[in-house]
Amino acid sequence: MGSAVESGWVVSLSLAAKCGELSADPSRFLSLAFVVVVCWLATGLLHWVSPGGPAWGRYWWSRRRPWGLGGAIPGPSGLPVIGSIGLMSGLAHRKLAAAADAIPGARRLMALSLGDTRVVVTCDPDVARDILNSSDFAERPAKESAYGLMFHRAIGFAPYGAYWRNLRRIAGTHLFSPKQIFAFGRHRAEIAAQMVRALDGLASEPVQVRKIVKQASLNHVMWFVFGKQYDLERETDELKELRSLVEEGYELLGKLNWSDHLPVLAGLDLQRVRSGCSGLVRRVDRFVARIIEEHRVERGRDPKAAPGDFVDVLLSLQGSDRLSDSDMVAVLWEMIFRGTDTVAVLIEWVLARLVIHGEVLTRVQAELDAVVGRDRAVTASEAIGPLPYLQAVIKETLRVHPPGPLLSWARMSTSDASVGGGIVVPAGTTVMVNMWAIARDPTAWPDPLRFDPVRFLAPGGRAAEFPVMGSDLRLAPFGSGRRSCPGKGLAMATVELWVAALAHEFEWRTPSDADVDLSEVLRLSCEMAAPLTVTLRRRRRGREMA
């Protein structure tokens, strides 16, 4: 990079020195200007036609090694200046998979340019393992909306280092440990009962389940993080405000911001991302800071009381663990933001598959009747028990409909790093794993387009040893390695209990037996484009959830 900049200064100074001479001879000036323009266009063309497009071309040529560092990584050239930024709009996971399939060798690792940003994408589980489990890829790329929404001070986007490790340790100990997940079972069971009551009241008409499931997920997070309990059937002003904050945050963080990739646009804020984040973060700060202050006052009344929720935990930290109020706001806001989305999106996909595949729903209900009993409600302890077929259904849904098809947030290489047996990814490169494409790879999954939960069962109907927590990169919907989702255990426990309760209590159909629309929309997560609409009939009429 330095040689290119130095060359530019030499050319500029030389032109400045000759300006006096050229001004006296306009024809010579025009000739020189023509030569400069031609050289500029030729250089841009060379950058553009390089594998991966203009950002990669500039990188290689600035080092005078156009095919250096182990050879160029295959990839589309895209368009001049902007590269392949169009691949990141709409259903980016599908577009990136199609682009990789069209270029020999690109499924293993594909280079592309998003404006000035160098990017590599893998659709290969072995390369994905090299990336996700290496400390060379533990950093996050800069993202204006993430910084604007304070996430650079929370677990998701905090720079890899002591502060980030401390946050992971605190969350792992006080929120996401097996002991804490078990302790939260009462919360999950109570909210499941609220969902059943709410849906039962709507059973006489077609119901869109998304609103209820998202509200339940938000209530769950607010309960175990903030100690606040909301009634699912009664909406308060505080709840309306909270939902508005979360929805606005989804829109801003999920938006493809051109300013992240084209620095020339950074000062213009053409997509209103910066101003949107600025306005939203002021409202978030007021909302979360108010709750922190309520907890601080309560703790002042009884300083020796054991922490009751995660806010109390943060307020009780001492010494080097102690967080400033602004950092607490960032950490707690991220808990609300990320804890709500994935669970609700996954449950809607699971329910959609149960509606489509009636034989799968029947088998799930038979398993629940055998394990729980037709005359009993599902409780937290029973949902954690032996329900191998339901667990297989959830895993298969994660395979065909991963909520984060590109694992939500990318990684960035902090040094030149070798992956895939010798492919070198230069420092400063944004790295993505296309989990959606891996889960549809016929070399990894027999008949990958077929929805078949049995693939996750061993002979005899027992659960097969196939974890989805990140050790097997053929299916790692929560990521793997240092930056994997810290709440994955809690998310899976919640989804299992709530789906079990809903399947046990109701028969699920579509109105007039209409087809379920499985088309997608990719926001922060990959959701159903058309909310699932169902008609319900109680299986256990007159029996309330415990």
Coordinates of C-alpha atoms in Angstrom, one line a residue:
M1 CA 0.0 0.0 0.0
G2 CA 2.9 2.4 0.9
S3 CA 4.5 2.1 -2.5
A4 CA 1.3 3.0 -4.3
V5 CA 0.8 6.1 -2.1
E6 CA 4.4 7.2 -2.6
S7 CA 4.1 6.8 -6.4
G8 CA 1.0 9.0 -6.3
W9 CA 2.8 11.7 -4.4
V10 CA 5.7 11.6 -6.9
V11 CA 3.3 11.9 -9.8
S12 CA 1.4 14.8 -8.1
L13 CA 4.5 16.8 -7.3
S14 CA 5.9 16.3 -10.8
L15 CA 2.7 17.6 -12.3
A16 CA 2.7 20.6 -10.0
A17 CA 6.2 21.4 -11.0
K18 CA 5.3 21.4 -14.6
C19 CA 2.0 23.4 -14.3
G20 CA 3.8 26.6 -15.1
E21 CA 5.3 25.2 -18.3
L22 CA 2.1 23.6 -19.4
S23 CA -0.1 26.6 -18.8
A24 CA 1.9 28.4 -21.5
D25 CA 1.1 25.6 -24.0
P26 CA -2.5 24.4 -23.8
S27 CA -2.0 21.6 -26.3
R28 CA 0.7 20.0 -24.1
F29 CA -1.5 20.4 -21.1
L30 CA -4.4 18.6 -22.8
S31 CA -2.1 15.8 -24.0
L32 CA -0.8 15.3 -20.5
A33 CA -4.3 15.3 -19.1
F34 CA -5.3 12.7 -21.7
V35 CA -2.4 10.5 -20.7
V36 CA -3.2 10.8 -17.0
V37 CA -6.8 9.9 -17.6
V38 CA -5.9 6.9 -19.8
C39 CA -3.4 5.7 -17.2
W40 CA -6.0 6.1 -14.4
L41 CA -8.6 4.1 -16.4
A42 CA -6.1 1.4 -17.4
T43 CA -5.1 1.0 -13.7
G44 CA -8.8 0.8 -12.7
L45 CA -9.4 -1.7 -15.4
L46 CA -6.5 -3.9 -14.2
H47 CA -7.8 -3.7 -10.6
W48 CA -11.4 -4.5 -11.7
V49 CA -10.5 -7.6 -13.9
S50 CA -8.4 -9.2 -11.1
P51 CA -10.0 -12.2 -9.4
G52 CA -12.3 -10.9 -6.7
G53 CA -12.7 -7.4 -8.3
P54 CA -11.4 -3.9 -7.6
A55 CA -10.5 -4.1 -3.9
W56 CA -8.5 -7.3 -4.4
G57 CA -6.9 -5.8 -7.6
R58 CA -5.7 -2.8 -5.7
Y59 CA -4.3 -5.0 -2.9
W60 CA -2.3 -7.2 -5.2
W61 CA -1.0 -4.4 -7.5
S62 CA 0.0 -2.2 -4.5
R63 CA 2.3 -5.0 -3.5
R64 CA 3.6 -5.5 -7.1
R65 CA 2.6 -9.1 -6.6
P66 CA -0.7 -9.5 -8.6
W67 CA -0.8 -13.2 -8.1
G68 CA 1.2 -13.4 -4.8
L69 CA 0.6 -14.8 -1.4
G70 CA -0.1 -18.3 -2.7
G71 CA -2.0 -17.3 -5.7
A72 CA -5.2 -15.2 -6.2
I73 CA -8.3 -16.6 -4.6
P74 CA -11.0 -17.2 -7.3
G75 CA -14.0 -14.8 -7.3
P76 CA -16.2 -12.5 -9.4
S77 CA -14.9 -9.2 -10.7
G78 CA -18.2 -7.5 -10.2
L79 CA -18.5 -3.9 -11.3
P80 CA -15.8 -1.1 -11.4
V81 CA -15.6 0.8 -8.1
I82 CA -18.4 -1.0 -6.2
G83 CA -17.3 -4.6 -7.0
S84 CA -19.9 -7.3 -6.1
I85 CA -21.8 -5.2 -3.5
G86 CA -25.0 -6.2 -5.3
L87 CA -24.5 -9.8 -4.0
M88 CA -25.1 -8.6 -0.5
S89 CA -28.6 -7.2 -1.2
G90 CA -31.8 -9.3 -0.8
L91 CA -31.1 -13.0 -0.1
A92 CA -27.3 -12.6 0.1
H93 CA -26.7 -16.2 1.2
R94 CA -28.4 -17.5 -2.0
K95 CA -26.6 -15.1 -4.3
L96 CA -23.2 -15.8 -2.8
A97 CA -23.8 -19.6 -3.1
A98 CA -24.8 -19.2 -6.7
A99 CA -21.7 -17.1 -7.4
A100 CA -19.5 -19.7 -5.8
D101 CA -21.1 -22.5 -7.8
A102 CA -20.4 -20.6 -11.1
I103 CA -16.6 -20.3 -10.5
P104 CA -14.4 -23.4 -10.3
G105 CA -12.9 -23.8 -6.9
A106 CA -14.9 -20.9 -5.4
R107 CA -17.0 -23.0 -3.0
R108 CA -13.9 -23.7 -1.0
L109 CA -13.0 -20.0 -0.8
M110 CA -14.3 -17.1 -2.9
A111 CA -12.9 -13.6 -3.1
L112 CA -15.1 -10.6 -3.8
S113 CA -15.0 -6.8 -3.4
L114 CA -17.6 -4.7 -1.6
G115 CA -16.4 -1.3 -2.7
D116 CA -13.0 -0.9 -1.0
T117 CA -13.6 -3.9 1.3
R118 CA -11.8 -7.2 0.6
V119 CA -14.1 -10.1 1.4
V120 CA -13.7 -13.9 1.3
V121 CA -16.6 -16.3 1.7
T122 CA -16.5 -20.1 2.2
C123 CA -19.1 -22.7 1.5
D124 CA -16.9 -25.5 2.8
P125 CA -17.1 -27.0 6.3
D126 CA -13.3 -27.7 6.6
V127 CA -12.4 -24.1 5.6
A128 CA -15.1 -22.8 7.9
R129 CA -13.5 -24.7 10.8
D130 CA -10.1 -23.2 10.0
I131 CA -11.6 -19.7 10.1
L132 CA -14.0 -19.9 13.0
N133 CA -11.6 -21.7 15.4
S134 CA -8.5 -19.6 14.7
S135 CA -7.5 -16.6 16.8
D136 CA -6.4 -15.0 13.5
F137 CA -10.1 -14.4 12.7
A138 CA -11.4 -13.4 16.1
E139 CA -11.9 -9.8 15.3
R140 CA -15.0 -8.1 13.8
P141 CA -14.9 -5.8 10.8
A142 CA -15.8 -2.1 11.4
K143 CA -19.5 -1.5 10.9
E144 CA -20.9 2.0 11.4
S145 CA -24.3 0.8 12.7
A146 CA -22.7 -1.5 15.2
Y147 CA -20.6 1.3 16.6
G148 CA -23.5 3.7 16.4
L149 CA -25.6 1.3 18.5
M150 CA -22.9 0.8 21.1
F151 CA -22.3 -2.8 20.2
H152 CA -18.5 -2.2 20.1
R153 CA -18.8 -2.2 23.9
A154 CA -20.8 -5.4 24.1
I155 CA -20.0 -9.0 23.5
G156 CA -20.9 -9.2 19.8
F157 CA -18.6 -6.4 18.4
A158 CA -16.2 -5.6 21.2
P159 CA -12.6 -5.8 20.0
Y160 CA -10.9 -9.2 20.8
G161 CA -9.0 -8.7 24.0
A162 CA -9.2 -8.4 27.8
Y163 CA -12.4 -6.4 27.9
W164 CA -14.2 -8.8 25.5
R165 CA -12.9 -11.9 27.4
N166 CA -14.2 -10.4 30.7
L167 CA -17.7 -9.9 29.2
R168 CA -17.8 -13.4 27.9
R169 CA -16.8 -14.8 31.3
I170 CA -19.4 -12.7 33.2
A171 CA -22.2 -13.7 30.8
G172 CA -21.1 -17.4 30.7
T173 CA -21.1 -17.6 34.5
H174 CA -24.2 -15.6 35.4
L175 CA -26.5 -16.1 32.4
F176 CA -25.5 -19.0 30.1
S177 CA -24.1 -21.7 32.3
P178 CA -26.0 -25.0 32.5
K179 CA -26.9 -24.2 36.1
Q180 CA -28.4 -20.9 35.2
I181 CA -30.2 -22.3 32.1
F182 CA -31.8 -24.9 34.4
A183 CA -32.8 -22.2 36.9
F184 CA -34.5 -20.2 34.2
G185 CA -36.7 -23.2 33.4
R186 CA -39.5 -21.8 35.6
H187 CA -39.5 -18.6 33.5
R188 CA -39.7 -20.5 30.2
A189 CA -42.5 -22.7 31.5
E190 CA -44.6 -19.7 32.7
I191 CA -44.2 -17.9 29.3
A192 CA -45.1 -21.1 27.5
A193 CA -48.3 -21.2 29.5
Q194 CA -49.0 -17.6 28.6
M195 CA -48.6 -18.4 24.9
V196 CA -51.0 -21.3 25.2
R197 CA -53.6 -19.1 26.9
A198 CA -53.1 -16.4 24.3
L199 CA -53.4 -18.7 21.3
D200 CA -56.4 -20.5 22.9
G201 CA -58.2 -17.3 23.0
L202 CA -57.6 -16.8 19.3
A203 CA -58.3 -20.4 18.2
S204 CA -61.7 -19.5 16.6
E205 CA -60.0 -17.5 13.8
P206 CA -56.8 -17.6 11.7
V207 CA -53.8 -16.6 13.8
Q208 CA -50.4 -15.1 12.8
V209 CA -48.1 -16.7 15.4
R210 CA -45.1 -14.4 14.8
K211 CA -46.4 -11.6 16.9
I212 CA -47.1 -13.9 19.9
V213 CA -43.8 -15.7 19.6
K214 CA -41.8 -12.6 19.3
Q215 CA -43.5 -11.0 22.2
A216 CA -42.9 -14.2 24.3
S217 CA -39.2 -14.1 23.4
L218 CA -38.9 -10.5 24.3
N219 CA -40.7 -11.1 27.7
H220 CA -38.3 -14.0 28.4
V221 CA -35.2 -11.8 27.9
M222 CA -36.6 -9.0 30.0
W223 CA -37.4 -11.4 32.8
F224 CA -34.0 -13.1 33.1
V225 CA -31.9 -10.0 32.2
F226 CA -33.9 -7.2 33.9
G227 CA -36.2 -9.1 36.3
K228 CA -39.2 -7.5 34.6
Q229 CA -42.3 -9.7 34.1
Y230 CA -44.8 -8.7 31.4
D231 CA -48.2 -10.3 30.7
L232 CA -48.3 -11.7 27.2
E233 CA -52.0 -10.8 26.8
R234 CA -51.7 -7.2 28.0
E235 CA -49.5 -4.7 26.3
T236 CA -48.1 -1.8 28.4
D237 CA -46.6 1.5 27.1
E238 CA -43.2 0.3 28.3
L239 CA -43.5 -2.8 26.3
K240 CA -44.6 -0.9 23.2
E241 CA -41.5 1.4 23.5
L242 CA -39.2 -1.6 24.0
R243 CA -40.5 -3.4 20.9
S244 CA -40.1 -0.2 18.9
L245 CA -36.5 0.1 20.0
V246 CA -35.7 -3.5 19.0
E247 CA -37.4 -3.3 15.6
E248 CA -35.6 0.0 14.7
G249 CA -32.3 -1.6 15.8
Y250 CA -33.0 -4.6 13.5
E251 CA -33.5 -2.4 10.6
L252 CA -30.4 -0.3 11.1
L253 CA -28.0 -3.2 11.9
G254 CA -29.4 -5.4 9.2
K255 CA -29.1 -2.7 6.5
L256 CA -26.3 -2.9 3.9
N257 CA -24.6 0.4 4.5
W258 CA -22.6 1.6 1.5
S259 CA -20.6 3.9 3.7
D260 CA -19.0 0.9 5.3
H261 CA -17.4 0.0 2.0
L262 CA -17.0 3.2 0.1
P263 CA -15.2 5.7 2.3
V264 CA -15.9 8.5 -0.2
L265 CA -19.6 8.3 0.9
A266 CA -18.9 8.2 4.7
G267 CA -19.5 11.8 5.3
L268 CA -22.7 12.0 3.4
D269 CA -24.9 9.5 5.4
L270 CA -27.0 8.9 2.3
Q271 CA -28.9 6.0 3.9
R272 CA -29.5 7.8 7.1
V273 CA -27.8 5.0 9.1
R274 CA -25.7 7.4 11.3
S275 CA -28.5 9.7 12.1
G276 CA -30.9 6.8 12.7
C277 CA -28.4 5.2 15.1
S278 CA -27.8 8.5 16.9
G279 CA -31.5 9.0 17.5
L280 CA -32.1 5.4 18.5
V281 CA -29.2 5.2 20.9
R282 CA -30.4 8.2 22.9
R283 CA -33.8 6.5 23.4
V284 CA -32.1 3.2 24.3
D285 CA -29.8 4.9 26.8
R286 CA -32.8 6.5 28.6
F287 CA -34.8 3.2 28.6
V288 CA -32.0 1.0 29.9
A289 CA -30.4 3.6 32.2
R290 CA -33.8 4.0 33.9
I291 CA -33.9 0.3 34.7
I292 CA -30.3 0.3 35.9
E293 CA -31.2 3.1 38.3
E294 CA -34.3 1.3 39.6
H295 CA -32.0 -1.7 40.4
R296 CA -29.4 0.5 42.0
V297 CA -32.0 2.1 44.3
E298 CA -33.4 -1.4 45.2
R299 CA -29.9 -2.7 46.0
G300 CA -29.3 0.4 48.2
R301 CA -32.1 -0.8 50.4
D302 CA -30.5 -4.2 50.9
P303 CA -26.8 -4.2 49.8
K304 CA -26.3 -7.8 51.0
A305 CA -29.2 -9.2 48.9
A306 CA -28.2 -11.9 46.3
P307 CA -28.4 -10.8 42.7
G308 CA -31.8 -11.5 41.3
D309 CA -31.1 -10.9 37.6
F310 CA -28.3 -9.9 35.3
V311 CA -28.6 -6.2 36.0
D312 CA -28.0 -7.0 39.7
V313 CA -25.0 -9.1 38.7
L314 CA -23.4 -6.2 36.7
L315 CA -24.1 -3.8 39.6
S316 CA -22.4 -6.2 42.0
L317 CA -19.1 -6.5 40.1
Q318 CA -16.1 -5.2 41.8
G319 CA -12.5 -4.2 40.9
S320 CA -11.4 -4.7 37.3
D321 CA -14.6 -6.4 36.5
R322 CA -16.7 -3.4 37.2
L323 CA -18.4 -1.7 34.2
S324 CA -19.2 1.9 33.6
D325 CA -22.9 2.8 33.3
S326 CA -22.5 3.4 29.5
D327 CA -20.9 -0.1 29.1
M328 CA -23.7 -1.7 31.2
V329 CA -26.2 0.0 28.9
A330 CA -24.4 -1.4 25.8
V331 CA -24.2 -5.0 27.3
L332 CA -27.8 -5.0 28.4
W333 CA -29.1 -3.5 25.2
E334 CA -27.3 -6.3 23.2
M335 CA -28.9 -8.9 25.4
I336 CA -32.4 -7.6 24.6
F337 CA -31.6 -7.2 21.0
R338 CA -30.0 -10.5 20.2
G339 CA -31.8 -12.6 22.7
T340 CA -35.2 -11.8 21.2
D341 CA -34.6 -12.4 17.5
T342 CA -33.1 -15.9 17.0
V343 CA -35.5 -17.8 19.2
A344 CA -38.6 -16.3 17.7
V345 CA -37.4 -16.7 14.1
L346 CA -36.5 -20.3 14.7
I347 CA -39.7 -21.2 16.4
E348 CA -41.8 -19.8 13.5
W349 CA -39.7 -21.9 11.0
V350 CA -40.2 -25.1 13.1
L351 CA -43.9 -24.5 13.4
A352 CA -44.1 -23.9 9.6
R353 CA -42.4 -27.2 9.0
L354 CA -44.8 -29.0 11.4
V355 CA -47.8 -27.6 9.5
I356 CA -46.4 -28.6 6.1
H357 CA -45.3 -32.1 7.2
G358 CA -48.3 -33.4 9.1
E359 CA -46.7 -36.8 9.6
V360 CA -43.8 -35.1 11.4
L361 CA -46.2 -33.2 13.7
T362 CA -48.1 -36.5 14.4
R363 CA -44.8 -38.2 15.4
V364 CA -43.8 -35.2 17.6
Q365 CA -47.2 -35.4 19.4
A366 CA -46.9 -39.1 19.8
E367 CA -43.5 -38.7 21.4
L368 CA -44.9 -36.0 23.8
D369 CA -47.9 -38.2 24.7
A370 CA -45.5 -41.0 25.5
V371 CA -42.9 -39.0 27.5
V372 CA -45.1 -36.3 29.1
G373 CA -48.6 -37.9 29.0
R374 CA -51.7 -36.8 27.1
D375 CA -53.3 -35.7 30.4
R376 CA -50.3 -33.6 31.5
A377 CA -48.8 -30.3 30.4
V378 CA -45.2 -29.9 29.2
T379 CA -42.9 -28.4 31.9
A380 CA -39.4 -27.2 31.8
S381 CA -37.9 -30.3 33.4
E382 CA -39.7 -32.7 31.1
A383 CA -38.8 -30.7 28.0
I384 CA -35.2 -31.2 28.8
G385 CA -35.8 -34.9 29.0
P386 CA -35.8 -37.6 26.3
L387 CA -37.5 -36.1 23.3
P388 CA -35.1 -37.2 20.6
Y389 CA -37.5 -36.8 17.7
L390 CA -38.5 -33.3 18.6
Q391 CA -34.8 -32.4 19.0
A392 CA -34.2 -33.9 15.6
V393 CA -36.9 -31.7 14.1
I394 CA -35.3 -28.6 15.6
K395 CA -31.9 -29.6 14.2
E396 CA -33.3 -30.3 10.8
T397 CA -35.1 -26.9 10.8
L398 CA -31.8 -25.2 11.7
R399 CA -30.2 -27.0 8.8
V400 CA -32.7 -26.0 6.1
H401 CA -33.6 -22.6 7.7
P402 CA -30.6 -21.3 9.7
P403 CA -31.7 -17.9 11.3
G404 CA -28.2 -16.6 10.5
P405 CA -27.4 -18.1 7.1
L406 CA -24.1 -16.1 7.0
L407 CA -23.7 -16.5 10.8
S408 CA -25.1 -13.0 11.3
W409 CA -21.8 -11.1 11.8
A410 CA -18.6 -11.5 9.8
R411 CA -15.1 -12.0 11.1
M412 CA -11.9 -10.2 10.1
S413 CA -8.4 -11.5 9.7
T414 CA -5.9 -9.7 12.0
S415 CA -2.8 -11.2 10.2
D416 CA -2.0 -13.1 7.0
A417 CA -3.6 -16.5 7.8
S418 CA -3.5 -19.8 6.0
V419 CA -6.8 -21.7 5.6
G420 CA -7.9 -24.7 3.6
G421 CA -4.5 -26.3 3.4
G422 CA -2.5 -23.4 2.1
I423 CA -4.8 -20.6 0.9
V424 CA -3.5 -17.4 2.5
V425 CA -6.1 -14.7 3.5
P426 CA -4.4 -11.3 3.9
A427 CA -4.7 -9.3 7.1
G428 CA -7.6 -6.9 7.2
T429 CA -9.9 -9.1 5.1
T430 CA -13.6 -9.5 6.0
V431 CA -14.4 -13.2 6.2
M432 CA -17.9 -14.9 6.0
V433 CA -19.1 -18.4 6.4
N434 CA -22.1 -19.4 4.3
M435 CA -23.7 -21.9 6.6
W436 CA -26.8 -22.0 4.4
A437 CA -24.7 -23.3 1.5
I438 CA -22.8 -25.8 3.7
A439 CA -26.1 -27.2 4.9
R440 CA -27.2 -27.8 1.3
D441 CA -24.0 -29.4 0.1
P442 CA -24.8 -32.9 -1.2
T443 CA -21.3 -34.0 -0.3
A444 CA -22.0 -33.2 3.4
W445 CA -25.7 -34.1 3.5
P446 CA -27.5 -36.9 1.5
D447 CA -30.6 -35.5 -0.3
P448 CA -30.0 -32.1 1.2
L449 CA -33.2 -30.4 -0.1
R450 CA -35.5 -32.9 1.6
F451 CA -36.8 -32.1 5.1
D452 CA -36.0 -35.3 7.0
P453 CA -35.5 -35.1 10.8
V454 CA -34.7 -38.9 10.9
R455 CA -31.2 -38.0 9.6
F456 CA -30.5 -36.9 13.2
L457 CA -31.7 -40.1 14.8
A458 CA -29.7 -43.3 15.4
P459 CA -31.2 -46.7 14.8
G460 CA -34.0 -47.4 17.2
G461 CA -35.1 -43.7 17.3
R462 CA -32.4 -42.6 19.7
A463 CA -30.7 -39.2 19.3
A464 CA -27.7 -39.4 17.1
E465 CA -24.5 -37.9 18.3
F466 CA -24.6 -34.8 16.1
P467 CA -24.1 -31.6 18.1
V468 CA -25.2 -28.2 16.7
M469 CA -23.1 -26.1 19.1
G470 CA -20.1 -25.7 16.8
S471 CA -18.0 -28.8 17.0
D472 CA -19.2 -30.1 13.6
L473 CA -19.0 -27.4 10.9
R474 CA -21.5 -29.2 8.7
L475 CA -24.1 -27.6 10.9
A476 CA -23.0 -24.8 13.2
P477 CA -25.9 -22.3 13.2
F478 CA -24.6 -20.5 16.3
G479 CA -21.0 -20.3 15.0
S480 CA -17.9 -21.9 16.4
G481 CA -14.8 -20.9 18.3
R482 CA -14.2 -17.8 20.3
R483 CA -16.9 -15.7 18.7
S484 CA -19.7 -18.3 18.8
C485 CA -23.1 -17.2 20.2
P486 CA -22.7 -17.3 24.0
G487 CA -26.5 -17.9 24.5
K488 CA -26.8 -20.9 22.2
G489 CA -27.6 -23.3 25.1
L490 CA -30.3 -21.1 26.4
A491 CA -31.7 -20.6 23.0
M492 CA -32.0 -24.3 22.3
A493 CA -33.6 -25.0 25.7
T494 CA -36.2 -22.3 25.1
V495 CA -37.0 -23.4 21.5
E496 CA -37.4 -27.1 22.7
L497 CA -39.7 -26.2 25.5
W498 CA -41.9 -23.8 23.7
V499 CA -42.3 -25.9 20.6
A500 CA -43.1 -29.0 22.8
A501 CA -45.7 -27.0 24.6
L502 CA -47.4 -25.7 21.5
A503 CA -47.3 -29.0 19.7
H504 CA -48.7 -30.8 22.7
E505 CA -51.6 -28.4 23.3
F506 CA -52.8 -27.8 19.7
E507 CA -53.4 -29.3 16.4
W508 CA -51.9 -27.0 13.7
R509 CA -53.4 -26.4 10.3
T510 CA -53.4 -23.7 7.7
P511 CA -56.7 -21.9 6.9
S512 CA -58.6 -23.9 4.3
D513 CA -55.5 -26.2 4.1
A514 CA -53.6 -23.5 2.0
D515 CA -50.0 -24.0 1.2
V516 CA -47.4 -22.5 3.6
D517 CA -45.2 -19.9 1.9
L518 CA -41.6 -20.7 2.7
S519 CA -40.1 -17.7 0.9
E520 CA -37.5 -15.8 2.9
V521 CA -36.5 -12.3 3.8
L522 CA -33.0 -11.6 5.1
R523 CA -32.9 -8.8 7.7
L524 CA -30.7 -9.3 10.6
S525 CA -31.9 -12.9 10.6
C526 CA -33.5 -14.9 7.8
E527 CA -37.2 -14.8 8.5
M528 CA -40.3 -16.1 6.8
A529 CA -41.3 -13.4 4.2
A530 CA -45.0 -14.1 4.9
P531 CA -45.9 -14.6 8.6
L532 CA -47.1 -18.1 9.3
T533 CA -50.9 -18.0 9.5
V534 CA -52.6 -21.0 11.1
T535 CA -55.9 -22.3 12.6
L536 CA -55.7 -24.1 15.9
R537 CA -57.7 -26.8 17.8
R538 CA -56.9 -27.8 21.3
R539 CA -55.7 -31.3 21.9
R540 CA -56.1 -31.1 25.7
R541 CA -59.3 -29.1 26.1
G542 CA -60.0 -28.1 29.6
R543 CA -56.5 -28.8 30.9
E544 CA -54.3 -25.8 31.7
M545 CA -50.6 -25.6 31.4
A546 CA -48.9 -26.3 34.7

